[in-house]
Tab-separated table of C-alpha atoms in Angstrom:
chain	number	residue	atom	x	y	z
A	13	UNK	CA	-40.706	3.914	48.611
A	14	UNK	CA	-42.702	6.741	48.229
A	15	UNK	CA	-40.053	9.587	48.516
A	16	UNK	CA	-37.999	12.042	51.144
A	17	UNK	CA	-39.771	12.170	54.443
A	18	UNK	CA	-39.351	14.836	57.247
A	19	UNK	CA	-39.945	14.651	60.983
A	20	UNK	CA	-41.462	16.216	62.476
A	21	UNK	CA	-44.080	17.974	60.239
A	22	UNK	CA	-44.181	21.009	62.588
A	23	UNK	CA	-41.840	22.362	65.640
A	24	UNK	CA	-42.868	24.748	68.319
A	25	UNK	CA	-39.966	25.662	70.958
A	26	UNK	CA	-38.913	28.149	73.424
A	27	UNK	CA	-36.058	30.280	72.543
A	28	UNK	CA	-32.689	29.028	73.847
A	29	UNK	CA	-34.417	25.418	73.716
A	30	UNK	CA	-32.567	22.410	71.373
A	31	UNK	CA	-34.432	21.541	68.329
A	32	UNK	CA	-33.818	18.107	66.153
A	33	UNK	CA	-35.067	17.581	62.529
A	34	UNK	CA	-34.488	14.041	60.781
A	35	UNK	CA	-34.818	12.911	57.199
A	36	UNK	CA	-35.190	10.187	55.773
A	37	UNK	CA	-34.305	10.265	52.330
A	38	UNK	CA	-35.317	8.181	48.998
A	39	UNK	CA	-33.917	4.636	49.501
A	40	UNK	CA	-30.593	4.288	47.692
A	41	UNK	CA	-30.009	7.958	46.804
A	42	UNK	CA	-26.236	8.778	48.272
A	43	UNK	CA	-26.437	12.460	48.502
A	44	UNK	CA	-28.216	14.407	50.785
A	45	UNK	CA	-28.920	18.079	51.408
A	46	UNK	CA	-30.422	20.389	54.012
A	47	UNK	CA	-31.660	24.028	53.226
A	48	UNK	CA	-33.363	26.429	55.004
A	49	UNK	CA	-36.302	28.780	53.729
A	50	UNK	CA	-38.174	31.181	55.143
A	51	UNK	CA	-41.467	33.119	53.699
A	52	UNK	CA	-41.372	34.706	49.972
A	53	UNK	CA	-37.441	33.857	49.589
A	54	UNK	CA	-36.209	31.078	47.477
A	55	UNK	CA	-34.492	27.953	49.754
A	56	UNK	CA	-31.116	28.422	51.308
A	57	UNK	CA	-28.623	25.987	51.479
A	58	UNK	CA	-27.333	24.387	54.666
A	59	UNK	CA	-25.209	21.597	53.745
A	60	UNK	CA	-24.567	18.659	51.838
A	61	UNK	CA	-23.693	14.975	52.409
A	62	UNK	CA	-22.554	12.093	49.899
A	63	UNK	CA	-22.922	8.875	52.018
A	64	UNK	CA	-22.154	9.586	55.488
A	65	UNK	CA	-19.399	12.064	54.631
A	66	UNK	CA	-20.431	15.920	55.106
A	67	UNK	CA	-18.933	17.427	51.747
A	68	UNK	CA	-20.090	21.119	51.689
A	69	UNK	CA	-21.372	23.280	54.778
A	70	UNK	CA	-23.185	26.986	54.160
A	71	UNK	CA	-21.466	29.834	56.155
A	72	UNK	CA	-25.634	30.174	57.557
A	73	UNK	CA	-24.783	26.899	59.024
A	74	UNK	CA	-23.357	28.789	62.473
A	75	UNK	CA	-21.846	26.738	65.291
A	76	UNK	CA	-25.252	26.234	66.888
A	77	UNK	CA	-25.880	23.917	63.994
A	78	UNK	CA	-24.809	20.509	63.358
A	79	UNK	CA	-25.966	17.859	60.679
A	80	UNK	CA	-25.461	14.013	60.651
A	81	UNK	CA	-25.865	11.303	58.325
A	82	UNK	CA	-24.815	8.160	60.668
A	83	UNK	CA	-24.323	4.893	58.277
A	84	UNK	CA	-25.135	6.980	55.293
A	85	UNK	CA	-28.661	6.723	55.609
A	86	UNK	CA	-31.272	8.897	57.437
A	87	UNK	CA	-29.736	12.866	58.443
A	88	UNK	CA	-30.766	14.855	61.884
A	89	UNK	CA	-30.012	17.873	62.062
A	90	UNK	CA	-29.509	20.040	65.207
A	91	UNK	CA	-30.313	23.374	66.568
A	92	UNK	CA	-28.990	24.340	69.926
A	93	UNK	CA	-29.719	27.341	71.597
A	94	UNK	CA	-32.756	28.447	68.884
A	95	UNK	CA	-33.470	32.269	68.388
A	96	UNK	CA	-36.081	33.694	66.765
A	97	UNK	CA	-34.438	34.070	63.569
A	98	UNK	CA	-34.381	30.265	63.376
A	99	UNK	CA	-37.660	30.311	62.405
A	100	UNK	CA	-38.119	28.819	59.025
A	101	UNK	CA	-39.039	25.726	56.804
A	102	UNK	CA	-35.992	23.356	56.450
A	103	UNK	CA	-36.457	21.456	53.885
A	104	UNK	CA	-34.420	18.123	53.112
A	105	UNK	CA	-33.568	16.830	49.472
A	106	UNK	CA	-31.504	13.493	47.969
A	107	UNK	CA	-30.750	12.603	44.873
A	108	UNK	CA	-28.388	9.976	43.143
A	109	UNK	CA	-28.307	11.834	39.875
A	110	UNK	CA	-28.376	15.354	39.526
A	111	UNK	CA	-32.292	16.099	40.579
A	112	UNK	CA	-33.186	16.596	44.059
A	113	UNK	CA	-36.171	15.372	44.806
A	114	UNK	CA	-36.962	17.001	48.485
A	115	UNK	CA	-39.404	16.384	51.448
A	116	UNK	CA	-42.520	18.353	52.895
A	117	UNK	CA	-40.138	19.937	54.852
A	118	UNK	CA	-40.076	20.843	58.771
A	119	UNK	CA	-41.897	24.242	59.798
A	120	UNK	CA	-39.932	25.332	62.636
A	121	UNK	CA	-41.662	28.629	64.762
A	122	UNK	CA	-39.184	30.193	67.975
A	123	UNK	CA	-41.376	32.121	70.368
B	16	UNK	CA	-20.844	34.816	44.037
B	17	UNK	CA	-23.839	33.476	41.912
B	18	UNK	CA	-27.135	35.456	42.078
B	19	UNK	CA	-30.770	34.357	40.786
B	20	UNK	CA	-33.713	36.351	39.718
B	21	UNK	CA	-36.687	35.418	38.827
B	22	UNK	CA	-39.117	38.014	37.019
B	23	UNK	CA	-42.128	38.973	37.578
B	24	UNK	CA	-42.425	38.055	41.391
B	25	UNK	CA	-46.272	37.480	40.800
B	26	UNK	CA	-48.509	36.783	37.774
B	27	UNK	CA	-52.373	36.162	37.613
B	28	UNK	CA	-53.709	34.909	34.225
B	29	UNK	CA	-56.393	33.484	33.587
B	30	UNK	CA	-57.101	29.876	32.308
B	31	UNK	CA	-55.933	29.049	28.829
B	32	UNK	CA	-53.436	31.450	28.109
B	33	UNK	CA	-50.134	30.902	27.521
B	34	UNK	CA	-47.390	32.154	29.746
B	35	UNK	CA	-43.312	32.840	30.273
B	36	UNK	CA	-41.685	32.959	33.155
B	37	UNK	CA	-38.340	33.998	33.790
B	38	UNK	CA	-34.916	33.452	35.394
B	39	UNK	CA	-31.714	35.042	35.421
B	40	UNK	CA	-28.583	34.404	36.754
B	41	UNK	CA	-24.647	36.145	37.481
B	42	UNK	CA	-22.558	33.077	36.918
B	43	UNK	CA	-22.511	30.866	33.429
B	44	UNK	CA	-20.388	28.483	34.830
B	45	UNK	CA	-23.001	26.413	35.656
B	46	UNK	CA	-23.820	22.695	35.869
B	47	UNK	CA	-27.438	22.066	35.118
B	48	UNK	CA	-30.059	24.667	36.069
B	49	UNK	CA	-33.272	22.985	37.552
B	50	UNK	CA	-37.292	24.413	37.909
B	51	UNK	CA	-39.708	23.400	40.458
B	52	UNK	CA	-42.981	24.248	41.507
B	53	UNK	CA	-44.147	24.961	45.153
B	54	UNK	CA	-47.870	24.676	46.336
B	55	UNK	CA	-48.175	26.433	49.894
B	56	UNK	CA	-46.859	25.314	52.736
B	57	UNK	CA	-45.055	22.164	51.436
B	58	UNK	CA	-42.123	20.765	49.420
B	59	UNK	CA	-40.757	21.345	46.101
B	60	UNK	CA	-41.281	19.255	43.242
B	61	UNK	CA	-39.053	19.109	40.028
B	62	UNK	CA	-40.326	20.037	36.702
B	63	UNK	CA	-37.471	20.089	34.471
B	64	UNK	CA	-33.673	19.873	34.387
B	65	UNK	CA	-31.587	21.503	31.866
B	66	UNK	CA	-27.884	20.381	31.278
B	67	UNK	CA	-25.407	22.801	30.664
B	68	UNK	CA	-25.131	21.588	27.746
B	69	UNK	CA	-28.567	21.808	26.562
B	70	UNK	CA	-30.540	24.308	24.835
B	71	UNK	CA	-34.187	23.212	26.291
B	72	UNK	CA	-36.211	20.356	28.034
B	73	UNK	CA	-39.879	19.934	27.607
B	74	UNK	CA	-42.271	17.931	29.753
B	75	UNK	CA	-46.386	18.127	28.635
B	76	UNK	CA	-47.126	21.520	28.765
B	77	UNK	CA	-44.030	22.534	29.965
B	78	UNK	CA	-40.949	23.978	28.275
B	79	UNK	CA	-37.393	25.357	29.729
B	80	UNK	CA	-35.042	26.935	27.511
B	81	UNK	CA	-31.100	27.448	28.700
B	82	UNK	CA	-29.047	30.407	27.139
B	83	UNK	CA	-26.048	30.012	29.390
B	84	UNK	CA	-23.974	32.835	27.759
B	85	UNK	CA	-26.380	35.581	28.549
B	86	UNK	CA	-27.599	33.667	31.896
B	87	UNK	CA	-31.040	33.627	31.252
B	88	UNK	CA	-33.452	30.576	31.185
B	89	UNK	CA	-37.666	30.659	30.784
B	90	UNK	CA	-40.334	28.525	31.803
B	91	UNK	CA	-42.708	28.168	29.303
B	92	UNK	CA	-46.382	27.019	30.091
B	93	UNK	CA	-48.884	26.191	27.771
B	94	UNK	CA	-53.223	26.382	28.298
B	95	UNK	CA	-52.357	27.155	31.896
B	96	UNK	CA	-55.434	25.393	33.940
B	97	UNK	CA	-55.802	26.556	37.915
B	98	UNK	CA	-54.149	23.333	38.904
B	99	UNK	CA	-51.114	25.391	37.708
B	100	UNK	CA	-51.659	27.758	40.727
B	101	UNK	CA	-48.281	27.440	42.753
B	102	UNK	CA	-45.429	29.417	43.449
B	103	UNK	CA	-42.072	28.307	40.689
B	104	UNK	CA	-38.645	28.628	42.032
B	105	UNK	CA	-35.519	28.220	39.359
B	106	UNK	CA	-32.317	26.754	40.425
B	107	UNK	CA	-28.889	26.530	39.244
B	108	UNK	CA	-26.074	24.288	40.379
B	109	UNK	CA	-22.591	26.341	40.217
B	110	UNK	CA	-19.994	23.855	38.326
B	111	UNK	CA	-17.974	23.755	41.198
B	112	UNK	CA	-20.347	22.471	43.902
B	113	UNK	CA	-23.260	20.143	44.788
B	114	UNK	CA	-25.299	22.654	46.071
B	115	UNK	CA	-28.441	24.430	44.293
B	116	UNK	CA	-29.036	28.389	44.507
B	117	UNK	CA	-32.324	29.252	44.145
B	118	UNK	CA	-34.223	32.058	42.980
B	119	UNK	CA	-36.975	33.668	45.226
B	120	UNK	CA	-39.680	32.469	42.755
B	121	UNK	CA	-43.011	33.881	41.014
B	122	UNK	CA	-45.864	33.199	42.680
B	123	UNK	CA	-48.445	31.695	39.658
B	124	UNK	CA	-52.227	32.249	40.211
B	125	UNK	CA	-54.331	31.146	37.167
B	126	UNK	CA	-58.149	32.306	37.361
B	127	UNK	CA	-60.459	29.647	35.840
């Protein structure tokens, strides 16, 4: 296993399009996280899953967003209705102790 | 509500010196504080975790020290080499969550 991978790489969409993001984290790890960053600030988090159960949720994460971690394994996570101000990296991390080792990330761009 | 600075935003050095960077923070109730380092464009990749508990990690050339009571933490790196060229963001996890908050980072450039 060679660590947390993101898909895609790179989004383009349409505003008021739906966007999906998965992750695949490092095999074994329990706890996953999403976070959002966008150019010269630090990453933001989204939310936060141990297993398959959603523990902590950001109040960025508006009702347009929604993040899944069926079986415990792999996360998507959702955009509906993207804006502009979606535009961003989101990045996904997991860890089983406490460092979070996190993906390449997903470069979304909203035109 | 926890807060993280990181000072200076940018530094440019050039090879073989020594350098400090640094991180504050609002909130000592904290878990572990974490560093990573950020080329452009991609992922982060952890350098060093401090417990709460501890006082300092080191790893090669690298070495974090933790003063919770004053909130402060620095990066220490030693014969920087241009390899070191990245951006390094400094984390802390707030006791009462599994979240990290990050700092906005300081954006290394090291001039062979």
């Amino acid at each position: 296993d060679t660590g947390v991978s993101q898909n895609p790489r790179h989004k383009i969409t349409k505003r008021g399009q739906n966007v999906t993001f998965r992750c695949d984290p490092i095999s074994e790890h329990n706890r996953l996280y999403w976070y959002r960053q966008t150019l010269g600030q630090g990453p933001e988090f989204l939310t936060y899953f141990q297993n398959e159960a959603q523990l902590e949720k950001s109040r960025l994460l508006s009702d347009r967003f929604s993040a899944e971690r069926p079986k415990g394994s792999f996360s998507t996570l959702e955009i509906q209705r993207t804006e502009q101000g979606d535009s961003a990296m989101y990045l996904c991390a997991s860890s089983s102790t406490e460092t979070q080792y996190f993906g390449p990330g997903t470069r979304l761009l909203v035109l | 509500k926890q807060e993280v600075t990181q000072i200076p935003a940018a530094l440019s050095v050039p090879e073989g010196e020594n350098l400090v960077l640094n991180c504050s923070f609002t909130d000592s109730a904290i878990y572990n504080l974490q560093w990573f380092r950020q080329d452009p464009g991609k992922g982060l990749t952890s350098l060093l975790l401090i417990q709460s508990s501890q006082r300092e990690q080191t790893s090669g050339r690298l070495n974090a020290s933790l003063d919770k009571s004053s909130g402060r933490s620095t990066l220490y790196i030693a014969a920087s080499q241009p390899g070191d060229s990245a951006t390094y963001l400094c984390a802390v996890r707030p006791r009462s969550q599994g979240n990290l908050i990050f700092g906005k980072g300081t954006k290394l450039s090291v001039k062979p």
